Short mmCIF file of C-alpha atoms and ligand atoms in Angstrom, two decimals:
data_model
loop_
_atom_site.label_atom_id
_atom_site.label_comp_id
_atom_site.label_asym_id
_atom_site.label_seq_id
_atom_site.Cartn_x
_atom_site.Cartn_y
_atom_site.Cartn_z
CA MET A 1 32.22 -166.15 145.23
CA LYS A 2 30.99 -162.57 145.19
CA ILE A 3 27.39 -161.98 146.19
CA ALA A 4 25.36 -158.87 145.39
CA VAL A 5 22.18 -158.10 147.32
CA ILE A 6 19.92 -155.68 145.46
CA GLY A 7 17.55 -153.74 147.73
CA THR A 8 18.24 -152.73 151.33
CA GLY A 9 14.75 -152.91 152.83
CA TYR A 10 13.86 -155.19 155.76
CA VAL A 11 14.63 -158.35 153.77
CA GLY A 12 17.58 -157.04 151.69
CA LEU A 13 19.52 -155.52 154.56
CA VAL A 14 19.07 -158.57 156.80
CA THR A 15 20.06 -160.84 153.87
CA ALA A 16 23.21 -158.83 153.11
CA VAL A 17 24.30 -158.70 156.75
CA GLY A 18 23.24 -162.31 157.39
CA LEU A 19 25.13 -163.70 154.38
CA ALA A 20 28.22 -161.75 155.45
CA GLU A 21 27.85 -163.24 158.94
CA LEU A 22 27.77 -166.69 157.29
CA GLY A 23 31.20 -165.82 155.87
CA GLN A 24 30.21 -164.80 152.34
CA ASN A 25 31.67 -161.87 150.41
CA VAL A 26 28.74 -159.46 150.04
CA ILE A 27 28.01 -156.10 148.42
CA GLY A 28 24.62 -154.60 149.24
CA THR A 29 23.19 -152.10 146.79
CA ASP A 30 20.20 -149.80 146.48
CA LYS A 31 19.26 -146.96 144.15
CA ILE A 32 18.64 -144.63 147.09
CA THR A 33 22.12 -143.15 147.63
CA GLU A 34 21.35 -141.61 151.05
CA LYS A 35 20.31 -145.02 152.34
CA ILE A 36 23.60 -146.55 151.17
CA ASP A 37 25.59 -143.72 152.80
CA LYS A 38 23.78 -144.27 156.07
CA ILE A 39 24.18 -148.06 156.05
CA SER A 40 27.85 -147.82 155.01
CA SER A 41 28.53 -145.83 158.15
CA GLY A 42 26.90 -148.53 160.29
CA ASP A 43 23.54 -146.82 160.71
CA VAL A 44 20.42 -149.00 160.23
CA PRO A 45 17.51 -146.94 158.80
CA ILE A 46 14.87 -149.22 160.41
CA TYR A 47 14.24 -150.52 163.94
CA GLU A 48 15.16 -154.19 163.94
CA PRO A 49 16.60 -155.67 167.15
CA GLY A 50 20.22 -156.86 166.78
CA LEU A 51 20.67 -155.68 163.19
CA GLU A 52 22.79 -152.60 163.84
CA GLU A 53 25.28 -154.53 166.01
CA LEU A 54 25.64 -157.24 163.36
CA LEU A 55 26.00 -154.66 160.56
CA LYS A 56 28.73 -152.81 162.43
CA ALA A 57 30.59 -156.03 163.28
CA ASN A 58 30.54 -157.23 159.65
CA LEU A 59 31.49 -153.83 158.19
CA LYS A 60 34.64 -154.03 160.31
CA LYS A 61 35.56 -157.32 158.65
CA ASP A 62 36.44 -157.05 154.99
CA ASN A 63 33.61 -159.07 153.49
CA LEU A 64 30.67 -156.65 153.63
CA SER A 65 30.29 -153.34 151.83
CA PHE A 66 27.54 -151.22 150.27
CA SER A 67 27.44 -149.32 147.00
CA ALA A 68 24.87 -147.20 145.19
CA ASP A 69 26.39 -148.16 141.83
CA LEU A 70 24.05 -150.94 140.70
CA ASN A 71 25.73 -151.53 137.33
CA LYS A 72 29.19 -151.99 138.81
CA THR A 73 27.85 -154.16 141.64
CA ILE A 74 26.11 -156.47 139.18
CA GLN A 75 29.21 -156.69 136.98
CA SER A 76 31.46 -157.63 139.86
CA SER A 77 29.21 -160.36 141.29
CA ASP A 78 28.66 -164.08 140.64
CA VAL A 79 25.41 -164.41 142.55
CA ILE A 80 22.72 -161.74 142.76
CA PHE A 81 20.04 -161.87 145.46
CA VAL A 82 17.11 -159.73 144.37
CA CYS A 83 15.35 -158.22 147.40
CA VAL A 84 13.29 -155.43 145.86
CA GLY A 85 9.71 -154.60 146.81
CA THR A 86 6.73 -156.38 145.25
CA PRO A 87 3.92 -154.15 146.58
CA GLN A 88 0.22 -154.67 146.05
CA ARG A 89 -1.52 -153.23 142.98
CA GLY A 90 -5.11 -152.03 142.85
CA ASP A 91 -6.42 -155.43 141.68
CA GLY A 92 -4.64 -157.30 144.51
CA SER A 93 -1.87 -158.66 142.29
CA ALA A 94 1.81 -158.06 143.08
CA ASP A 95 3.47 -155.13 141.32
CA MET A 96 6.50 -156.68 139.64
CA SER A 97 7.87 -153.53 138.01
CA GLN A 98 10.94 -153.33 140.29
CA MET A 99 11.71 -156.99 139.53
CA GLU A 100 11.49 -156.25 135.81
CA GLU A 101 13.72 -153.20 136.11
CA VAL A 102 16.39 -155.18 137.99
CA SER A 103 16.15 -158.04 135.45
CA ARG A 104 16.86 -155.56 132.64
CA MET A 105 19.81 -154.11 134.55
CA ILE A 106 21.22 -157.60 135.10
CA ALA A 107 20.82 -158.30 131.36
CA GLU A 108 22.68 -155.11 130.46
CA ASN A 109 25.54 -155.96 132.85
CA LEU A 110 25.84 -159.67 132.12
CA ASN A 111 29.63 -159.76 131.74
CA SER A 112 30.07 -163.27 133.23
CA TYR A 113 27.90 -166.22 134.34
CA LYS A 114 25.53 -165.08 137.05
CA LEU A 115 23.03 -166.84 139.28
CA VAL A 116 20.01 -164.58 139.85
CA VAL A 117 18.24 -165.49 143.09
CA GLU A 118 14.70 -164.29 143.83
CA LYS A 119 14.52 -163.52 147.54
CA SER A 120 11.53 -161.16 147.43
CA THR A 121 8.10 -162.76 147.72
CA VAL A 122 6.87 -163.30 144.17
CA PRO A 123 3.92 -165.04 142.53
CA VAL A 124 4.49 -168.55 141.20
CA MET A 125 6.01 -168.51 137.69
CA THR A 126 7.86 -165.22 138.19
CA SER A 127 11.18 -166.90 137.34
CA MET A 128 9.89 -167.51 133.83
CA TRP A 129 9.48 -163.75 133.39
CA ILE A 130 12.89 -162.97 134.87
CA LYS A 131 14.52 -165.46 132.51
CA ARG A 132 12.65 -164.11 129.52
CA THR A 133 13.50 -160.50 130.41
CA ILE A 134 17.21 -161.20 130.85
CA SER A 135 17.28 -163.18 127.59
CA LEU A 136 15.45 -160.39 125.74
CA TYR A 137 17.75 -157.58 126.90
CA LYS A 138 21.15 -159.23 127.22
CA LYS A 139 23.75 -158.13 124.71
CA ASN A 140 25.82 -161.33 124.50
CA GLU A 141 25.53 -165.10 124.76
CA MET A 142 26.67 -165.23 128.39
CA ALA A 143 24.94 -167.98 130.41
CA PHE A 144 22.90 -167.31 133.55
CA ASP A 145 20.57 -169.20 135.87
CA VAL A 146 17.60 -168.18 137.98
CA ALA A 147 16.86 -169.62 141.42
CA SER A 148 14.19 -169.04 144.04
CA ASN A 149 15.19 -168.79 147.69
CA PRO A 150 12.23 -167.34 149.58
CA GLU A 151 12.88 -165.63 152.91
CA PHE A 152 10.86 -166.55 155.99
CA LEU A 153 12.15 -163.97 158.48
CA ARG A 154 9.72 -162.08 160.68
CA GLU A 155 10.18 -158.42 161.42
CA GLY A 156 11.18 -157.94 165.04
CA SER A 157 13.14 -161.20 165.10
CA ALA A 158 14.64 -160.99 161.61
CA VAL A 159 18.29 -161.48 162.56
CA SER A 160 17.74 -164.62 164.59
CA ASP A 161 15.26 -165.97 162.01
CA PHE A 162 17.88 -165.52 159.28
CA LEU A 163 20.68 -167.10 161.29
CA ASN A 164 18.54 -169.94 162.72
CA PRO A 165 16.20 -170.87 159.87
CA ASP A 166 13.60 -173.68 160.12
CA ARG A 167 14.25 -174.47 156.48
CA ILE A 168 16.13 -173.15 153.48
CA ILE A 169 14.05 -173.52 150.35
CA VAL A 170 16.09 -173.60 147.17
CA GLY A 171 14.26 -173.72 143.83
CA ILE A 172 16.62 -174.42 140.93
CA GLU A 173 16.73 -175.67 137.35
CA THR A 174 20.38 -176.67 136.93
CA ASP A 175 23.01 -178.61 138.91
CA LYS A 176 25.29 -175.58 138.79
CA ALA A 177 22.67 -173.37 140.45
CA ARG A 178 22.00 -176.05 143.08
CA ASP A 179 25.70 -176.42 143.90
CA ILE A 180 26.12 -172.65 144.34
CA MET A 181 23.11 -172.36 146.63
CA VAL A 182 24.15 -175.38 148.72
CA GLU A 183 27.64 -173.87 149.07
CA ILE A 184 26.20 -170.52 150.28
CA TYR A 185 24.02 -172.22 152.87
CA LYS A 186 26.43 -175.03 153.78
CA LYS A 187 26.07 -174.17 157.47
CA PHE A 188 22.40 -175.24 157.26
CA LYS A 189 22.99 -178.29 155.04
CA ASP A 190 20.54 -180.43 157.03
CA ARG A 191 17.75 -177.88 156.50
CA ILE A 192 18.04 -177.33 152.75
CA ILE A 193 15.09 -178.45 150.64
CA VAL A 194 15.77 -178.45 146.92
CA THR A 195 12.75 -178.15 144.60
CA ASN A 196 11.93 -176.82 141.18
CA ILE A 197 11.44 -173.05 140.97
CA ASP A 198 7.61 -172.99 140.78
CA THR A 199 7.46 -175.12 143.93
CA ALA A 200 9.83 -172.84 145.84
CA GLU A 201 7.91 -169.73 144.82
CA LEU A 202 4.63 -171.32 145.85
CA ILE A 203 5.98 -172.52 149.23
CA LYS A 204 6.41 -168.89 150.25
CA HIS A 205 2.95 -167.66 149.25
CA ALA A 206 1.32 -170.85 150.56
CA SER A 207 3.07 -170.49 153.94
CA ASN A 208 2.14 -166.84 154.49
CA SER A 209 -1.44 -167.38 153.34
CA PHE A 210 -1.80 -170.41 155.61
CA LEU A 211 -0.65 -168.39 158.63
CA ALA A 212 -3.11 -165.64 157.67
CA LEU A 213 -5.88 -168.27 157.40
CA LYS A 214 -4.97 -169.55 160.85
CA ILE A 215 -5.30 -166.06 162.34
CA SER A 216 -8.61 -165.40 160.59
CA TYR A 217 -9.88 -168.77 161.75
CA ILE A 218 -9.24 -168.01 165.43
CA ASN A 219 -10.76 -164.56 164.92
CA LEU A 220 -13.91 -166.21 163.56
CA ILE A 221 -13.97 -168.46 166.64
CA SER A 222 -13.46 -165.38 168.84
CA GLU A 223 -16.74 -163.98 167.51
CA LEU A 224 -18.49 -167.15 168.64
CA CYS A 225 -16.81 -166.68 172.03
CA ASP A 226 -18.03 -163.08 172.25
CA ARG A 227 -21.61 -164.23 171.77
CA THR A 228 -21.34 -167.10 174.29
CA ASN A 229 -19.63 -167.77 177.58
CA ALA A 230 -16.49 -169.20 175.94
CA ASP A 231 -13.01 -167.69 176.38
CA VAL A 232 -11.08 -167.54 173.12
CA GLU A 233 -7.68 -167.63 174.84
CA LYS A 234 -8.60 -170.96 176.42
CA VAL A 235 -10.16 -172.29 173.22
CA ALA A 236 -6.90 -171.46 171.39
CA LYS A 237 -4.86 -173.19 174.09
CA GLY A 238 -7.08 -176.26 174.03
CA MET A 239 -6.83 -176.45 170.24
CA GLY A 240 -3.14 -175.66 170.06
CA LEU A 241 -2.07 -178.52 172.32
CA ASP A 242 -2.96 -180.86 169.48
CA PRO A 243 0.39 -181.05 167.65
CA ARG A 244 -1.44 -181.22 164.34
CA ILE A 245 -2.79 -177.72 165.06
CA GLY A 246 -0.02 -176.11 167.15
CA GLU A 247 -0.26 -173.18 169.56
CA LEU A 248 1.39 -170.50 167.43
CA PHE A 249 -0.57 -167.98 165.37
CA LEU A 250 -3.80 -168.58 167.27
CA LYS A 251 -3.83 -165.19 168.95
CA ALA A 252 -7.20 -163.59 168.38
CA GLY A 253 -7.55 -159.83 168.17
CA LEU A 254 -7.35 -157.00 165.69
CA GLY A 255 -6.05 -159.29 162.98
CA TYR A 256 -2.94 -159.34 160.86
CA GLY A 257 -1.22 -156.36 159.29
CA GLY A 258 2.24 -155.69 157.92
CA SER A 259 3.78 -155.71 154.50
CA CYS A 260 3.35 -159.45 153.98
CA PHE A 261 0.17 -161.27 155.00
CA PRO A 262 -2.45 -158.82 153.62
CA LYS A 263 -0.55 -158.43 150.34
CA ASP A 264 0.46 -162.07 149.96
CA ILE A 265 -2.99 -163.56 150.52
CA ARG A 266 -4.38 -161.18 147.87
CA ALA A 267 -1.55 -161.93 145.43
CA LEU A 268 -2.17 -165.67 145.84
CA THR A 269 -5.89 -165.06 145.36
CA LYS A 270 -5.21 -163.14 142.14
CA ILE A 271 -2.83 -165.68 140.65
CA GLY A 272 -5.21 -168.49 141.65
CA GLU A 273 -8.09 -166.73 139.90
CA ASP A 274 -5.95 -166.13 136.82
CA LEU A 275 -5.18 -169.86 136.75
CA GLY A 276 -8.87 -170.77 137.16
CA VAL A 277 -8.66 -172.07 140.74
CA ASN A 278 -11.45 -171.58 143.32
CA VAL A 279 -9.77 -169.32 145.89
CA ASN A 280 -12.85 -168.36 147.95
CA LEU A 281 -11.23 -169.71 151.13
CA LEU A 282 -8.48 -167.08 150.81
CA LYS A 283 -11.00 -164.33 150.05
CA GLU A 284 -13.00 -165.11 153.19
CA ALA A 285 -9.86 -165.02 155.36
CA ASP A 286 -9.05 -161.57 153.97
CA LYS A 287 -12.62 -160.39 154.58
CA ILE A 288 -12.63 -161.67 158.18
CA ASN A 289 -9.39 -159.76 158.75
CA ILE A 290 -10.78 -156.52 157.32
CA ASP A 291 -13.90 -156.85 159.50
CA ARG A 292 -11.81 -157.00 162.69
CA ILE A 293 -11.46 -153.22 162.71
CA LYS A 294 -15.22 -152.67 162.42
CA ILE A 295 -15.85 -155.14 165.24
CA PHE A 296 -13.27 -153.37 167.45
CA VAL A 297 -14.83 -149.95 166.81
CA GLU A 298 -18.27 -151.42 167.61
CA LYS A 299 -16.88 -152.55 170.98
CA ILE A 300 -15.64 -149.02 171.65
CA LYS A 301 -19.09 -147.64 170.83
CA LYS A 302 -20.72 -150.22 173.11
CA ALA A 303 -18.56 -148.91 175.96
CA LEU A 304 -18.91 -145.16 175.32
CA TRP A 305 -21.98 -144.70 173.11
CA ILE A 306 -21.06 -141.40 171.44
CA LEU A 307 -17.41 -140.99 170.44
CA LYS A 308 -17.41 -137.31 169.45
CA ASP A 309 -15.10 -135.29 171.73
CA LYS A 310 -14.26 -138.38 173.79
CA LYS A 311 -10.58 -138.76 174.65
CA PHE A 312 -8.76 -141.97 173.73
CA ALA A 313 -5.30 -143.21 174.62
CA ILE A 314 -4.11 -145.38 171.75
CA LEU A 315 -1.27 -147.71 172.69
CA GLY A 316 0.67 -149.38 169.89
CA LEU A 317 0.99 -148.03 166.36
CA SER A 318 3.37 -150.49 164.65
CA PHE A 319 1.70 -153.48 162.97
CA LYS A 320 3.17 -155.72 165.66
CA PRO A 321 5.60 -155.36 168.59
CA GLU A 322 9.39 -154.96 168.20
CA THR A 323 9.25 -153.07 164.92
CA ASP A 324 8.75 -149.47 163.79
CA ASP A 325 6.95 -150.69 160.65
CA ILE A 326 3.43 -149.30 160.23
CA ARG A 327 2.65 -150.72 156.79
CA GLU A 328 -0.95 -152.05 156.81
CA ALA A 329 -0.99 -151.53 160.59
CA PRO A 330 -4.44 -152.03 162.14
CA SER A 331 -3.77 -148.86 164.17
CA ILE A 332 -4.09 -146.69 161.03
CA LYS A 333 -7.57 -148.01 160.28
CA VAL A 334 -8.70 -147.71 163.91
CA ILE A 335 -7.41 -144.12 164.07
CA ARG A 336 -9.22 -143.19 160.84
CA GLU A 337 -12.52 -144.62 162.11
CA LEU A 338 -12.21 -142.72 165.41
CA LEU A 339 -11.25 -139.46 163.69
CA ASP A 340 -14.36 -139.78 161.50
CA GLU A 341 -16.44 -140.06 164.68
CA GLY A 342 -14.92 -136.82 166.01
CA ALA A 343 -12.88 -138.43 168.80
CA LEU A 344 -9.73 -136.89 170.35
CA LEU A 345 -6.72 -139.19 170.23
CA ARG A 346 -3.50 -139.37 172.17
CA LEU A 347 -1.12 -141.83 170.50
CA TYR A 348 1.85 -143.66 171.94
CA ASP A 349 4.26 -146.30 170.62
CA PRO A 350 7.81 -147.13 171.76
CA GLU A 351 9.27 -147.06 168.21
CA ALA A 352 6.75 -146.20 165.50
CA MET A 353 5.69 -142.62 166.33
CA ASP A 354 8.03 -140.95 163.83
CA ASN A 355 6.67 -143.11 161.02
CA MET A 356 3.09 -142.45 162.12
CA LYS A 357 3.64 -138.69 162.14
CA GLU A 358 4.06 -138.92 158.37
CA ILE A 359 0.49 -140.20 158.07
CA PHE A 360 -1.09 -138.30 160.96
CA PRO A 361 1.03 -135.14 161.47
CA GLU A 362 1.49 -133.71 164.93
CA GLU A 363 -0.45 -130.62 163.86
CA SER A 364 -3.66 -132.64 163.21
CA PRO A 365 -6.39 -131.03 165.33
CA GLN A 366 -7.73 -134.26 166.88
CA ILE A 367 -4.33 -135.91 167.46
CA THR A 368 -1.49 -135.56 169.93
CA TYR A 369 1.52 -137.79 170.48
CA ALA A 370 2.43 -138.76 174.04
CA GLN A 371 5.88 -139.45 175.46
CA SER A 372 4.74 -142.42 177.54
CA LEU A 373 1.74 -144.68 177.93
CA TYR A 374 0.90 -142.91 181.21
CA GLU A 375 0.88 -139.52 179.51
CA ALA A 376 -1.43 -140.97 176.85
CA ALA A 377 -3.78 -142.26 179.57
CA GLU A 378 -4.09 -138.88 181.33
CA GLY A 379 -7.76 -137.81 181.32
CA ALA A 380 -8.75 -140.47 178.77
CA ASN A 381 -12.30 -141.79 178.57
CA ALA A 382 -10.92 -145.10 177.33
CA LEU A 383 -7.57 -146.70 176.63
CA LEU A 384 -7.16 -148.84 173.52
CA ILE A 385 -4.44 -151.47 173.15
CA VAL A 386 -3.70 -151.96 169.47
CA THR A 387 -0.25 -153.61 169.54
CA GLU A 388 0.97 -155.86 172.34
CA TRP A 389 4.40 -154.36 173.18
CA ASP A 390 5.89 -155.81 176.41
CA GLU A 391 5.83 -152.30 177.87
CA PHE A 392 2.03 -152.40 177.75
CA LYS A 393 1.79 -155.90 179.22
CA GLU A 394 3.84 -154.61 182.17
CA MET A 395 1.97 -151.33 182.70
CA ASP A 396 1.10 -150.19 186.23
CA LEU A 397 -2.66 -150.63 186.00
CA GLN A 398 -3.39 -148.76 189.24
CA ARG A 399 -1.47 -145.75 187.94
CA VAL A 400 -3.26 -145.94 184.60
CA LYS A 401 -6.64 -146.21 186.31
CA LYS A 402 -5.93 -143.14 188.42
CA ALA A 403 -4.82 -141.13 185.39
CA MET A 404 -7.89 -141.89 183.30
CA ALA A 405 -11.22 -140.06 183.39
CA ASN A 406 -13.05 -143.40 183.02
CA PRO A 407 -11.23 -146.67 183.75
CA ILE A 408 -12.14 -148.46 180.52
CA ILE A 409 -9.63 -150.53 178.57
CA ILE A 410 -10.56 -151.96 175.19
CA ASP A 411 -7.85 -154.41 174.32
CA GLY A 412 -7.40 -155.45 170.69
CA ARG A 413 -4.71 -157.99 171.59
CA ASN A 414 -5.99 -159.79 174.72
CA VAL A 415 -2.99 -158.70 176.77
CA PHE A 416 -4.52 -159.07 180.25
CA GLU A 417 -6.32 -161.82 182.01
CA LEU A 418 -9.97 -160.92 182.28
CA SER A 419 -10.53 -161.91 185.93
CA LYS A 420 -7.38 -160.15 187.22
CA ILE A 421 -8.04 -156.84 185.53
CA ARG A 422 -11.69 -156.77 186.59
CA GLU A 423 -10.61 -157.21 190.22
CA LEU A 424 -8.92 -153.80 189.91
CA GLY A 425 -12.24 -152.18 189.04
CA ILE A 426 -11.32 -151.61 185.41
CA GLU A 427 -13.96 -152.16 182.75
CA TYR A 428 -12.20 -154.44 180.26
C1 UGA B 1 5.46 -162.81 158.18
C2 UGA B 1 5.81 -164.29 158.36
O1 UGA B 1 5.56 -164.69 159.71
C3 UGA B 1 7.28 -164.54 158.02
O2 UGA B 1 7.56 -165.93 158.10
C4 UGA B 1 7.53 -164.04 156.59
O3 UGA B 1 8.89 -164.21 156.21
C5 UGA B 1 7.17 -162.56 156.49
O4 UGA B 1 5.77 -162.40 156.84
C6 UGA B 1 7.41 -162.11 155.08
O5 UGA B 1 6.76 -162.64 154.16
O6 UGA B 1 8.33 -161.32 154.84
P1 UGA B 1 5.80 -160.58 159.63
O7 UGA B 1 4.83 -159.97 158.68
O8 UGA B 1 7.09 -159.88 159.93
O9 UGA B 1 6.22 -162.05 159.11
O10 UGA B 1 5.06 -160.76 161.03
P2 UGA B 1 4.28 -161.92 161.82
O11 UGA B 1 4.95 -162.14 163.10
O12 UGA B 1 4.04 -163.10 160.98
O13 UGA B 1 2.88 -161.20 162.10
C7 UGA B 1 2.03 -160.79 161.04
C8 UGA B 1 0.75 -160.20 161.59
O14 UGA B 1 -0.08 -161.20 162.15
C9 UGA B 1 0.95 -159.16 162.69
O15 UGA B 1 0.09 -158.05 162.45
C10 UGA B 1 0.53 -159.87 163.96
O16 UGA B 1 0.03 -159.00 164.94
C11 UGA B 1 -0.56 -160.79 163.43
N1 UGA B 1 -0.77 -161.99 164.26
C12 UGA B 1 0.22 -162.92 164.38
C13 UGA B 1 -1.99 -162.19 164.88
O17 UGA B 1 -2.92 -161.36 164.78
N2 UGA B 1 -2.19 -163.34 165.62
C14 UGA B 1 -1.22 -164.27 165.75
O18 UGA B 1 -1.48 -165.30 166.44
C15 UGA B 1 0.00 -164.06 165.13
#
């Protein structure tokens, strides 16, 4: 069985390498030739722990290769995993133009039976459009099937998530498609859930939106804590010990970012509205998340009154630790708000600074990039923690305090224990 993986972004590259690691014969493809050249030589264009090692190891074996020739790759494959982007459009819906383009290419290169597998996150009923598009543009009577196999990997732990999945969701319409998918994932036989395609598509959007709801819920509770004597960390712990609730994804703070939760909750909202469903619950969760930035900036103002010409160390630029991804990162919104107030910012992140320089260039008058968190703290009127990298959790607080003009830390991720940090004479 020959498998093609179209798209070499975070999901596509991990899928190609992961399937090869499972022993499959895989060709990864992308229309960006430079990306393919880089990956073919064992170079991973993103920061994802463990991925480069696994890519290199599998390139050495004979079952993984990359090609920029999409037509040829489609022709030579039996199964095609589609991992292209489905970004957000202005009205909140998912932009499916890359999906449509790939469907047309598959139709034009349908030289044998092919199973087309949606791996990208797509709105429910997308498979209907893929099937219709392939049928409309194909030039022969060759048979094909569509399947949905949503991916649940998290950036930062993508490799281990792919190789140790909680569940493999397989949405199919025919026995042939089911047999192929079960064969591919035979190593995880006990974790395969077979459903119809609409169900599989919805499981993905429903899961991501539920996790986003959970985060917004604890953030709503954190506002109650701020106005009372309650400690949100302890409330979350007390709630989470109930197995029906669970401890994970109850970390209050600046809210969720990234390329998935903000976009997926809006895409589910849009499709729900189109289908006449009351989706106000999802809308409120999105609104609570957006408001987190305003609430954080209000806290900064409460500590420093006027922000113009004040110096801030900003620690953490990626949307979460262990990634260089800054898509929908809360840091971008915080930085914009502070720039508008006339503040002077010194930014630091272990991996995401190069990406951030594309949005806020080094030449920007109010911005400098530091080489370490201590350099960022030098002379600062306040230090802001925006992403909870381990490096920040382990910082030498005495050294930071000495370096700063005013020992004030405003922590958007609740990294430190309140009582301990206050003992050091830091306003937290
Ligand atoms: C998320 C899902 O967790 C994956 O299962 C899914 O496959 C992926 O989206 C996707 O659809 O591709 P990811 O966006 O990589 O993964 O990151 P998460 O670890 O889920 O974190 C998302 C955001 O929520 C981050 O900004 C994080 O800081 C925030 N978060 C997470 C909180 O604010 N509080 C928490 O308790 C947990």
